[in-house]
Amino acid sequence: SFSSQFGMLIAKRLNSKEYDMAGNDHYERKGQQMNSFTILLVEDNPADRAQIKECLQAEPSGKFELKEADTLETALSSLSHDEFDVVLLDLRLPDCSGLDTARRIIAEYKETAVIVLSSRADEEIARQAVRYGCEDYLKKRLLTPAVLNKSIIYAIERKKILQEKYDILNDLDLALEKIDKLENLLPICQGCKK
């Protein structure tokens, strides 16, 4: 029946995680295990870029593929050609600055987690960045390998959970449309029985 098919679809979405015998999750993303990340680092300052790369390389918990961009336009071009798990984003770039930088990426690439890395310790901008859809706002001067790695892992997981919720809602909308169509056919079928 339709309701059992829909129930199976929802269960399949909710149980899309696979676990090994020890309880560790193994997400697959185009043949790639989830402990391997694709990261786009958007930073124009060479010293800051070196610090961030050093933090990424110092944390042994996962492998990553890193691409770099020094302008927003270069970042948008990379995002249009490749799939990234996370964008590490400086808000002050030569071609764009402030929260508009984050907004442009989030508007076009909703499925990609964005973490802002800033030299400024402005809590209001940090809150606004999260309201606009950034997963985190980290101060560069307080950045450590552990802090950056934790932020990346949590950002990717939050994005994945949010996407699963959107997918379930989309499936529910489709199911409700099918129910409406079936209800519209019901009077015709009742007329056939007479």
mmCIF file of the C-alpha atoms, coordinates in Angstrom:
data_MODEL
# 
_entry.id   MODEL 
# 
loop_
_atom_site.group_PDB 
_atom_site.id 
_atom_site.type_symbol 
_atom_site.label_atom_id 
_atom_site.label_alt_id 
_atom_site.label_comp_id 
_atom_site.label_asym_id 
_atom_site.label_entity_id 
_atom_site.label_seq_id 
_atom_site.pdbx_PDB_ins_code 
_atom_site.Cartn_x 
_atom_site.Cartn_y 
_atom_site.Cartn_z 
_atom_site.occupancy 
_atom_site.B_iso_or_equiv 
_atom_site.pdbx_formal_charge 
_atom_site.auth_seq_id 
_atom_site.auth_comp_id 
_atom_site.auth_asym_id 
_atom_site.auth_atom_id 
_atom_site.pdbx_PDB_model_num 
ATOM 1   C CA . SER A 1 1   ? 0.000   0.000  0.000   1.00 0.00 ? 1   SER A CA 1 
ATOM 2   C CA . PHE A 1 2   ? 0.975   3.614  -0.392  1.00 0.00 ? 2   PHE A CA 1 
ATOM 3   C CA . SER A 1 3   ? 1.362   4.269  3.351   1.00 0.00 ? 3   SER A CA 1 
ATOM 4   C CA . SER A 1 4   ? 3.668   1.274  3.831   1.00 0.00 ? 4   SER A CA 1 
ATOM 5   C CA . GLN A 1 5   ? 5.815   2.368  0.858   1.00 0.00 ? 5   GLN A CA 1 
ATOM 6   C CA . PHE A 1 6   ? 6.027   5.865  2.327   1.00 0.00 ? 6   PHE A CA 1 
ATOM 7   C CA . GLY A 1 7   ? 6.911   4.449  5.754   1.00 0.00 ? 7   GLY A CA 1 
ATOM 8   C CA . MET A 1 8   ? 9.679   2.358  4.210   1.00 0.00 ? 8   MET A CA 1 
ATOM 9   C CA . LEU A 1 9   ? 11.008  5.417  2.370   1.00 0.00 ? 9   LEU A CA 1 
ATOM 10  C CA . ILE A 1 10  ? 11.170  7.451  5.604   1.00 0.00 ? 10  ILE A CA 1 
ATOM 11  C CA . ALA A 1 11  ? 12.791  4.567  7.478   1.00 0.00 ? 11  ALA A CA 1 
ATOM 12  C CA . LYS A 1 12  ? 15.362  4.233  4.706   1.00 0.00 ? 12  LYS A CA 1 
ATOM 13  C CA . ARG A 1 13  ? 16.177  7.960  4.960   1.00 0.00 ? 13  ARG A CA 1 
ATOM 14  C CA . LEU A 1 14  ? 16.462  7.830  8.749   1.00 0.00 ? 14  LEU A CA 1 
ATOM 15  C CA . ASN A 1 15  ? 18.601  4.695  8.718   1.00 0.00 ? 15  ASN A CA 1 
ATOM 16  C CA . SER A 1 16  ? 20.978  5.830  5.981   1.00 0.00 ? 16  SER A CA 1 
ATOM 17  C CA . LYS A 1 17  ? 23.886  5.597  8.437   1.00 0.00 ? 17  LYS A CA 1 
ATOM 18  C CA . GLU A 1 18  ? 25.811  2.351  8.411   1.00 0.00 ? 18  GLU A CA 1 
ATOM 19  C CA . TYR A 1 19  ? 27.715  1.192  11.480  1.00 0.00 ? 19  TYR A CA 1 
ATOM 20  C CA . ASP A 1 20  ? 30.514  -1.284 11.936  1.00 0.00 ? 20  ASP A CA 1 
ATOM 21  C CA . MET A 1 21  ? 30.511  -3.791 14.794  1.00 0.00 ? 21  MET A CA 1 
ATOM 22  C CA . ALA A 1 22  ? 32.142  -1.264 17.140  1.00 0.00 ? 22  ALA A CA 1 
ATOM 23  C CA . GLY A 1 23  ? 29.371  1.271  16.524  1.00 0.00 ? 23  GLY A CA 1 
ATOM 24  C CA . ASN A 1 24  ? 31.468  3.631  14.405  1.00 0.00 ? 24  ASN A CA 1 
ATOM 25  C CA . ASP A 1 25  ? 29.551  5.352  11.633  1.00 0.00 ? 25  ASP A CA 1 
ATOM 26  C CA . HIS A 1 26  ? 30.684  4.968  8.052   1.00 0.00 ? 26  HIS A CA 1 
ATOM 27  C CA . TYR A 1 27  ? 29.082  7.537  5.796   1.00 0.00 ? 27  TYR A CA 1 
ATOM 28  C CA . GLU A 1 28  ? 29.714  7.120  2.133   1.00 0.00 ? 28  GLU A CA 1 
ATOM 29  C CA . ARG A 1 29  ? 29.992  10.149 -0.118  1.00 0.00 ? 29  ARG A CA 1 
ATOM 30  C CA . LYS A 1 30  ? 30.711  9.247  -3.732  1.00 0.00 ? 30  LYS A CA 1 
ATOM 31  C CA . GLY A 1 31  ? 32.827  6.281  -2.666  1.00 0.00 ? 31  GLY A CA 1 
ATOM 32  C CA . GLN A 1 32  ? 34.637  8.300  -0.017  1.00 0.00 ? 32  GLN A CA 1 
ATOM 33  C CA . GLN A 1 33  ? 34.423  7.513  3.685   1.00 0.00 ? 33  GLN A CA 1 
ATOM 34  C CA . MET A 1 34  ? 33.340  10.399 5.880   1.00 0.00 ? 34  MET A CA 1 
ATOM 35  C CA . ASN A 1 35  ? 36.633  10.539 7.785   1.00 0.00 ? 35  ASN A CA 1 
ATOM 36  C CA . SER A 1 36  ? 38.059  12.019 4.586   1.00 0.00 ? 36  SER A CA 1 
ATOM 37  C CA . PHE A 1 37  ? 37.011  15.631 4.025   1.00 0.00 ? 37  PHE A CA 1 
ATOM 38  C CA . THR A 1 38  ? 37.146  17.993 1.094   1.00 0.00 ? 38  THR A CA 1 
ATOM 39  C CA . ILE A 1 39  ? 37.907  21.501 2.292   1.00 0.00 ? 39  ILE A CA 1 
ATOM 40  C CA . LEU A 1 40  ? 37.962  24.810 0.452   1.00 0.00 ? 40  LEU A CA 1 
ATOM 41  C CA . LEU A 1 41  ? 40.110  27.367 2.270   1.00 0.00 ? 41  LEU A CA 1 
ATOM 42  C CA . VAL A 1 42  ? 39.173  30.913 1.221   1.00 0.00 ? 42  VAL A CA 1 
ATOM 43  C CA . GLU A 1 43  ? 41.879  33.184 2.613   1.00 0.00 ? 43  GLU A CA 1 
ATOM 44  C CA . ASP A 1 44  ? 43.944  35.923 0.972   1.00 0.00 ? 44  ASP A CA 1 
ATOM 45  C CA . ASN A 1 45  ? 46.508  36.460 3.759   1.00 0.00 ? 45  ASN A CA 1 
ATOM 46  C CA . PRO A 1 46  ? 49.493  34.091 3.283   1.00 0.00 ? 46  PRO A CA 1 
ATOM 47  C CA . ALA A 1 47  ? 50.373  34.047 7.011   1.00 0.00 ? 47  ALA A CA 1 
ATOM 48  C CA . ASP A 1 48  ? 46.792  33.194 8.025   1.00 0.00 ? 48  ASP A CA 1 
ATOM 49  C CA . ARG A 1 49  ? 46.592  30.574 5.276   1.00 0.00 ? 49  ARG A CA 1 
ATOM 50  C CA . ALA A 1 50  ? 49.794  28.951 6.572   1.00 0.00 ? 50  ALA A CA 1 
ATOM 51  C CA . GLN A 1 51  ? 48.448  28.945 10.157  1.00 0.00 ? 51  GLN A CA 1 
ATOM 52  C CA . ILE A 1 52  ? 45.176  27.300 9.096   1.00 0.00 ? 52  ILE A CA 1 
ATOM 53  C CA . LYS A 1 53  ? 46.963  24.687 6.973   1.00 0.00 ? 53  LYS A CA 1 
ATOM 54  C CA . GLU A 1 54  ? 49.263  23.926 9.896   1.00 0.00 ? 54  GLU A CA 1 
ATOM 55  C CA . CYS A 1 55  ? 46.237  23.393 12.165  1.00 0.00 ? 55  CYS A CA 1 
ATOM 56  C CA . LEU A 1 56  ? 44.650  21.075 9.594   1.00 0.00 ? 56  LEU A CA 1 
ATOM 57  C CA . GLN A 1 57  ? 47.809  19.013 9.156   1.00 0.00 ? 57  GLN A CA 1 
ATOM 58  C CA . ALA A 1 58  ? 48.480  18.727 12.897  1.00 0.00 ? 58  ALA A CA 1 
ATOM 59  C CA . GLU A 1 59  ? 45.221  16.906 13.677  1.00 0.00 ? 59  GLU A CA 1 
ATOM 60  C CA . PRO A 1 60  ? 45.586  13.175 12.872  1.00 0.00 ? 60  PRO A CA 1 
ATOM 61  C CA . SER A 1 61  ? 41.909  12.216 13.118  1.00 0.00 ? 61  SER A CA 1 
ATOM 62  C CA . GLY A 1 62  ? 41.084  12.380 9.435   1.00 0.00 ? 62  GLY A CA 1 
ATOM 63  C CA . LYS A 1 63  ? 42.398  12.796 5.951   1.00 0.00 ? 63  LYS A CA 1 
ATOM 64  C CA . PHE A 1 64  ? 41.450  15.780 3.868   1.00 0.00 ? 64  PHE A CA 1 
ATOM 65  C CA . GLU A 1 65  ? 41.790  17.188 0.419   1.00 0.00 ? 65  GLU A CA 1 
ATOM 66  C CA . LEU A 1 66  ? 42.455  20.917 0.527   1.00 0.00 ? 66  LEU A CA 1 
ATOM 67  C CA . LYS A 1 67  ? 41.878  23.459 -2.213  1.00 0.00 ? 67  LYS A CA 1 
ATOM 68  C CA . GLU A 1 68  ? 42.619  27.124 -1.783  1.00 0.00 ? 68  GLU A CA 1 
ATOM 69  C CA . ALA A 1 69  ? 41.148  30.360 -3.071  1.00 0.00 ? 69  ALA A CA 1 
ATOM 70  C CA . ASP A 1 70  ? 42.219  33.926 -2.337  1.00 0.00 ? 70  ASP A CA 1 
ATOM 71  C CA . THR A 1 71  ? 39.114  35.727 -3.658  1.00 0.00 ? 71  THR A CA 1 
ATOM 72  C CA . LEU A 1 72  ? 35.388  35.129 -3.459  1.00 0.00 ? 72  LEU A CA 1 
ATOM 73  C CA . GLU A 1 73  ? 35.140  34.744 -7.234  1.00 0.00 ? 73  GLU A CA 1 
ATOM 74  C CA . THR A 1 74  ? 37.823  32.043 -7.228  1.00 0.00 ? 74  THR A CA 1 
ATOM 75  C CA . ALA A 1 75  ? 35.989  30.300 -4.378  1.00 0.00 ? 75  ALA A CA 1 
ATOM 76  C CA . LEU A 1 76  ? 32.655  30.424 -6.219  1.00 0.00 ? 76  LEU A CA 1 
ATOM 77  C CA . SER A 1 77  ? 34.328  29.047 -9.333  1.00 0.00 ? 77  SER A CA 1 
ATOM 78  C CA . SER A 1 78  ? 35.844  26.156 -7.323  1.00 0.00 ? 78  SER A CA 1 
ATOM 79  C CA . LEU A 1 79  ? 32.487  25.434 -5.703  1.00 0.00 ? 79  LEU A CA 1 
ATOM 80  C CA . SER A 1 80  ? 30.797  25.323 -9.110  1.00 0.00 ? 80  SER A CA 1 
ATOM 81  C CA . HIS A 1 81  ? 33.270  22.691 -10.369 1.00 0.00 ? 81  HIS A CA 1 
ATOM 82  C CA . ASP A 1 82  ? 33.941  20.567 -7.280  1.00 0.00 ? 82  ASP A CA 1 
ATOM 83  C CA . GLU A 1 83  ? 31.985  19.280 -4.294  1.00 0.00 ? 83  GLU A CA 1 
ATOM 84  C CA . PHE A 1 84  ? 33.267  20.362 -0.875  1.00 0.00 ? 84  PHE A CA 1 
ATOM 85  C CA . ASP A 1 85  ? 32.265  19.213 2.585   1.00 0.00 ? 85  ASP A CA 1 
ATOM 86  C CA . VAL A 1 86  ? 33.239  22.499 4.187   1.00 0.00 ? 86  VAL A CA 1 
ATOM 87  C CA . VAL A 1 87  ? 34.386  26.012 3.307   1.00 0.00 ? 87  VAL A CA 1 
ATOM 88  C CA . LEU A 1 88  ? 36.747  27.768 5.707   1.00 0.00 ? 88  LEU A CA 1 
ATOM 89  C CA . LEU A 1 89  ? 36.023  31.402 4.947   1.00 0.00 ? 89  LEU A CA 1 
ATOM 90  C CA . ASP A 1 90  ? 37.734  34.664 5.767   1.00 0.00 ? 90  ASP A CA 1 
ATOM 91  C CA . LEU A 1 91  ? 35.243  37.548 5.687   1.00 0.00 ? 91  LEU A CA 1 
ATOM 92  C CA . ARG A 1 92  ? 37.761  40.099 4.398   1.00 0.00 ? 92  ARG A CA 1 
ATOM 93  C CA . LEU A 1 93  ? 38.717  39.290 0.829   1.00 0.00 ? 93  LEU A CA 1 
ATOM 94  C CA . PRO A 1 94  ? 39.953  41.588 -1.946  1.00 0.00 ? 94  PRO A CA 1 
ATOM 95  C CA . ASP A 1 95  ? 36.690  41.325 -3.919  1.00 0.00 ? 95  ASP A CA 1 
ATOM 96  C CA . CYS A 1 96  ? 34.151  41.117 -1.061  1.00 0.00 ? 96  CYS A CA 1 
ATOM 97  C CA . SER A 1 97  ? 34.062  41.759 2.657   1.00 0.00 ? 97  SER A CA 1 
ATOM 98  C CA . GLY A 1 98  ? 31.810  41.301 5.637   1.00 0.00 ? 98  GLY A CA 1 
ATOM 99  C CA . LEU A 1 99  ? 28.862  38.965 5.911   1.00 0.00 ? 99  LEU A CA 1 
ATOM 100 C CA . ASP A 1 100 ? 28.048  39.411 2.204   1.00 0.00 ? 100 ASP A CA 1 
ATOM 101 C CA . THR A 1 101 ? 30.983  37.075 1.589   1.00 0.00 ? 101 THR A CA 1 
ATOM 102 C CA . ALA A 1 102 ? 29.326  34.294 3.576   1.00 0.00 ? 102 ALA A CA 1 
ATOM 103 C CA . ARG A 1 103 ? 25.829  35.079 2.259   1.00 0.00 ? 103 ARG A CA 1 
ATOM 104 C CA . ARG A 1 104 ? 26.890  34.660 -1.356  1.00 0.00 ? 104 ARG A CA 1 
ATOM 105 C CA . ILE A 1 105 ? 28.401  31.238 -0.745  1.00 0.00 ? 105 ILE A CA 1 
ATOM 106 C CA . ILE A 1 106 ? 25.517  30.025 1.419   1.00 0.00 ? 106 ILE A CA 1 
ATOM 107 C CA . ALA A 1 107 ? 22.899  31.267 -1.061  1.00 0.00 ? 107 ALA A CA 1 
ATOM 108 C CA . GLU A 1 108 ? 24.425  29.328 -3.940  1.00 0.00 ? 108 GLU A CA 1 
ATOM 109 C CA . TYR A 1 109 ? 25.773  26.247 -2.106  1.00 0.00 ? 109 TYR A CA 1 
ATOM 110 C CA . LYS A 1 110 ? 23.337  25.438 0.706   1.00 0.00 ? 110 LYS A CA 1 
ATOM 111 C CA . GLU A 1 111 ? 24.573  21.865 1.028   1.00 0.00 ? 111 GLU A CA 1 
ATOM 112 C CA . THR A 1 112 ? 28.128  22.938 1.910   1.00 0.00 ? 112 THR A CA 1 
ATOM 113 C CA . ALA A 1 113 ? 29.039  23.765 5.497   1.00 0.00 ? 113 ALA A CA 1 
ATOM 114 C CA . VAL A 1 114 ? 30.618  27.204 5.962   1.00 0.00 ? 114 VAL A CA 1 
ATOM 115 C CA . ILE A 1 115 ? 32.894  28.060 8.883   1.00 0.00 ? 115 ILE A CA 1 
ATOM 116 C CA . VAL A 1 116 ? 33.970  31.683 9.233   1.00 0.00 ? 116 VAL A CA 1 
ATOM 117 C CA . LEU A 1 117 ? 37.557  32.294 10.321  1.00 0.00 ? 117 LEU A CA 1 
ATOM 118 C CA . SER A 1 118 ? 38.013  35.891 11.395  1.00 0.00 ? 118 SER A CA 1 
ATOM 119 C CA . SER A 1 119 ? 40.649  38.144 12.886  1.00 0.00 ? 119 SER A CA 1 
ATOM 120 C CA . ARG A 1 120 ? 37.889  40.158 14.546  1.00 0.00 ? 120 ARG A CA 1 
ATOM 121 C CA . ALA A 1 121 ? 36.442  39.197 17.899  1.00 0.00 ? 121 ALA A CA 1 
ATOM 122 C CA . ASP A 1 122 ? 32.999  40.627 17.185  1.00 0.00 ? 122 ASP A CA 1 
ATOM 123 C CA . GLU A 1 123 ? 30.292  38.577 18.890  1.00 0.00 ? 123 GLU A CA 1 
ATOM 124 C CA . GLU A 1 124 ? 27.466  40.361 17.063  1.00 0.00 ? 124 GLU A CA 1 
ATOM 125 C CA . ILE A 1 125 ? 28.952  39.499 13.659  1.00 0.00 ? 125 ILE A CA 1 
ATOM 126 C CA . ALA A 1 126 ? 29.500  35.935 14.886  1.00 0.00 ? 126 ALA A CA 1 
ATOM 127 C CA . ARG A 1 127 ? 25.810  35.616 15.827  1.00 0.00 ? 127 ARG A CA 1 
ATOM 128 C CA . GLN A 1 128 ? 24.721  37.145 12.518  1.00 0.00 ? 128 GLN A CA 1 
ATOM 129 C CA . ALA A 1 129 ? 26.968  34.754 10.590  1.00 0.00 ? 129 ALA A CA 1 
ATOM 130 C CA . VAL A 1 130 ? 25.330  31.779 12.291  1.00 0.00 ? 130 VAL A CA 1 
ATOM 131 C CA . ARG A 1 131 ? 21.850  33.258 11.669  1.00 0.00 ? 131 ARG A CA 1 
ATOM 132 C CA . TYR A 1 132 ? 22.693  33.550 7.965   1.00 0.00 ? 132 TYR A CA 1 
ATOM 133 C CA . GLY A 1 133 ? 23.617  29.869 7.830   1.00 0.00 ? 133 GLY A CA 1 
ATOM 134 C CA . CYS A 1 134 ? 27.285  29.600 8.785   1.00 0.00 ? 134 CYS A CA 1 
ATOM 135 C CA . GLU A 1 135 ? 27.998  26.598 10.963  1.00 0.00 ? 135 GLU A CA 1 
ATOM 136 C CA . ASP A 1 136 ? 30.618  28.282 13.135  1.00 0.00 ? 136 ASP A CA 1 
ATOM 137 C CA . TYR A 1 137 ? 32.626  31.466 13.659  1.00 0.00 ? 137 TYR A CA 1 
ATOM 138 C CA . LEU A 1 138 ? 36.187  30.976 14.866  1.00 0.00 ? 138 LEU A CA 1 
ATOM 139 C CA . LYS A 1 139 ? 38.722  33.620 15.863  1.00 0.00 ? 139 LYS A CA 1 
ATOM 140 C CA . LYS A 1 140 ? 42.016  33.030 14.055  1.00 0.00 ? 140 LYS A CA 1 
ATOM 141 C CA . ARG A 1 141 ? 44.165  34.034 17.004  1.00 0.00 ? 141 ARG A CA 1 
ATOM 142 C CA . LEU A 1 142 ? 42.483  31.377 19.182  1.00 0.00 ? 142 LEU A CA 1 
ATOM 143 C CA . LEU A 1 143 ? 42.654  28.664 16.530  1.00 0.00 ? 143 LEU A CA 1 
ATOM 144 C CA . THR A 1 144 ? 44.173  25.311 17.499  1.00 0.00 ? 144 THR A CA 1 
ATOM 145 C CA . PRO A 1 145 ? 44.230  22.038 15.584  1.00 0.00 ? 145 PRO A CA 1 
ATOM 146 C CA . ALA A 1 146 ? 41.717  20.468 17.988  1.00 0.00 ? 146 ALA A CA 1 
ATOM 147 C CA . VAL A 1 147 ? 39.306  23.429 17.823  1.00 0.00 ? 147 VAL A CA 1 
ATOM 148 C CA . LEU A 1 148 ? 39.403  23.569 14.024  1.00 0.00 ? 148 LEU A CA 1 
ATOM 149 C CA . ASN A 1 149 ? 39.014  19.800 13.601  1.00 0.00 ? 149 ASN A CA 1 
ATOM 150 C CA . LYS A 1 150 ? 36.081  19.661 16.029  1.00 0.00 ? 150 LYS A CA 1 
ATOM 151 C CA . SER A 1 151 ? 34.387  22.573 14.289  1.00 0.00 ? 151 SER A CA 1 
ATOM 152 C CA . ILE A 1 152 ? 34.789  20.931 10.862  1.00 0.00 ? 152 ILE A CA 1 
ATOM 153 C CA . ILE A 1 153 ? 33.426  17.565 12.012  1.00 0.00 ? 153 ILE A CA 1 
ATOM 154 C CA . TYR A 1 154 ? 30.444  19.113 13.812  1.00 0.00 ? 154 TYR A CA 1 
ATOM 155 C CA . ALA A 1 155 ? 29.686  21.466 10.908  1.00 0.00 ? 155 ALA A CA 1 
ATOM 156 C CA . ILE A 1 156 ? 29.606  18.609 8.415   1.00 0.00 ? 156 ILE A CA 1 
ATOM 157 C CA . GLU A 1 157 ? 27.406  16.489 10.676  1.00 0.00 ? 157 GLU A CA 1 
ATOM 158 C CA . ARG A 1 158 ? 24.952  19.364 11.284  1.00 0.00 ? 158 ARG A CA 1 
ATOM 159 C CA . LYS A 1 159 ? 24.702  20.025 7.549   1.00 0.00 ? 159 LYS A CA 1 
ATOM 160 C CA . LYS A 1 160 ? 24.113  16.343 6.854   1.00 0.00 ? 160 LYS A CA 1 
ATOM 161 C CA . ILE A 1 161 ? 21.336  16.123 9.471   1.00 0.00 ? 161 ILE A CA 1 
ATOM 162 C CA . LEU A 1 162 ? 19.725  19.299 8.156   1.00 0.00 ? 162 LEU A CA 1 
ATOM 163 C CA . GLN A 1 163 ? 19.820  17.933 4.594   1.00 0.00 ? 163 GLN A CA 1 
ATOM 164 C CA . GLU A 1 164 ? 18.232  14.675 5.751   1.00 0.00 ? 164 GLU A CA 1 
ATOM 165 C CA . LYS A 1 165 ? 15.422  16.689 7.366   1.00 0.00 ? 165 LYS A CA 1 
ATOM 166 C CA . TYR A 1 166 ? 14.888  18.653 4.147   1.00 0.00 ? 166 TYR A CA 1 
ATOM 167 C CA . ASP A 1 167 ? 14.826  15.395 2.179   1.00 0.00 ? 167 ASP A CA 1 
ATOM 168 C CA . ILE A 1 168 ? 12.222  13.901 4.530   1.00 0.00 ? 168 ILE A CA 1 
ATOM 169 C CA . LEU A 1 169 ? 10.076  17.034 4.282   1.00 0.00 ? 169 LEU A CA 1 
ATOM 170 C CA . ASN A 1 170 ? 10.356  16.918 0.500   1.00 0.00 ? 170 ASN A CA 1 
ATOM 171 C CA . ASP A 1 171 ? 9.330   13.240 0.500   1.00 0.00 ? 171 ASP A CA 1 
ATOM 172 C CA . LEU A 1 172 ? 6.402   14.112 2.766   1.00 0.00 ? 172 LEU A CA 1 
ATOM 173 C CA . ASP A 1 173 ? 5.291   16.898 0.400   1.00 0.00 ? 173 ASP A CA 1 
ATOM 174 C CA . LEU A 1 174 ? 5.405   14.458 -2.518  1.00 0.00 ? 174 LEU A CA 1 
ATOM 175 C CA . ALA A 1 175 ? 3.429   11.891 -0.542  1.00 0.00 ? 175 ALA A CA 1 
ATOM 176 C CA . LEU A 1 176 ? 0.784   14.478 0.365   1.00 0.00 ? 176 LEU A CA 1 
ATOM 177 C CA . GLU A 1 177 ? 0.477   15.471 -3.300  1.00 0.00 ? 177 GLU A CA 1 
ATOM 178 C CA . LYS A 1 178 ? -0.115  11.799 -4.196  1.00 0.00 ? 178 LYS A CA 1 
ATOM 179 C CA . ILE A 1 179 ? -2.741  11.517 -1.459  1.00 0.00 ? 179 ILE A CA 1 
ATOM 180 C CA . ASP A 1 180 ? -4.514  14.607 -2.829  1.00 0.00 ? 180 ASP A CA 1 
ATOM 181 C CA . LYS A 1 181 ? -4.534  13.073 -6.318  1.00 0.00 ? 181 LYS A CA 1 
ATOM 182 C CA . LEU A 1 182 ? -5.917  9.820  -4.955  1.00 0.00 ? 182 LEU A CA 1 
ATOM 183 C CA . GLU A 1 183 ? -8.634  11.680 -3.025  1.00 0.00 ? 183 GLU A CA 1 
ATOM 184 C CA . ASN A 1 184 ? -9.632  13.477 -6.220  1.00 0.00 ? 184 ASN A CA 1 
ATOM 185 C CA . LEU A 1 185 ? -10.009 10.108 -7.978  1.00 0.00 ? 185 LEU A CA 1 
ATOM 186 C CA . LEU A 1 186 ? -12.146 8.656  -5.195  1.00 0.00 ? 186 LEU A CA 1 
ATOM 187 C CA . PRO A 1 187 ? -15.442 10.328 -6.266  1.00 0.00 ? 187 PRO A CA 1 
ATOM 188 C CA . ILE A 1 188 ? -14.958 8.959  -9.793  1.00 0.00 ? 188 ILE A CA 1 
ATOM 189 C CA . CYS A 1 189 ? -14.464 5.425  -8.481  1.00 0.00 ? 189 CYS A CA 1 
ATOM 190 C CA . GLN A 1 190 ? -17.518 5.700  -6.187  1.00 0.00 ? 190 GLN A CA 1 
ATOM 191 C CA . GLY A 1 191 ? -19.578 6.739  -9.219  1.00 0.00 ? 191 GLY A CA 1 
ATOM 192 C CA . CYS A 1 192 ? -18.391 3.611  -11.074 1.00 0.00 ? 192 CYS A CA 1 
ATOM 193 C CA . LYS A 1 193 ? -19.836 1.328  -8.381  1.00 0.00 ? 193 LYS A CA 1 
ATOM 194 C CA . LYS A 1 194 ? -23.397 2.674  -8.806  1.00 0.00 ? 194 LYS A CA 1 
# 
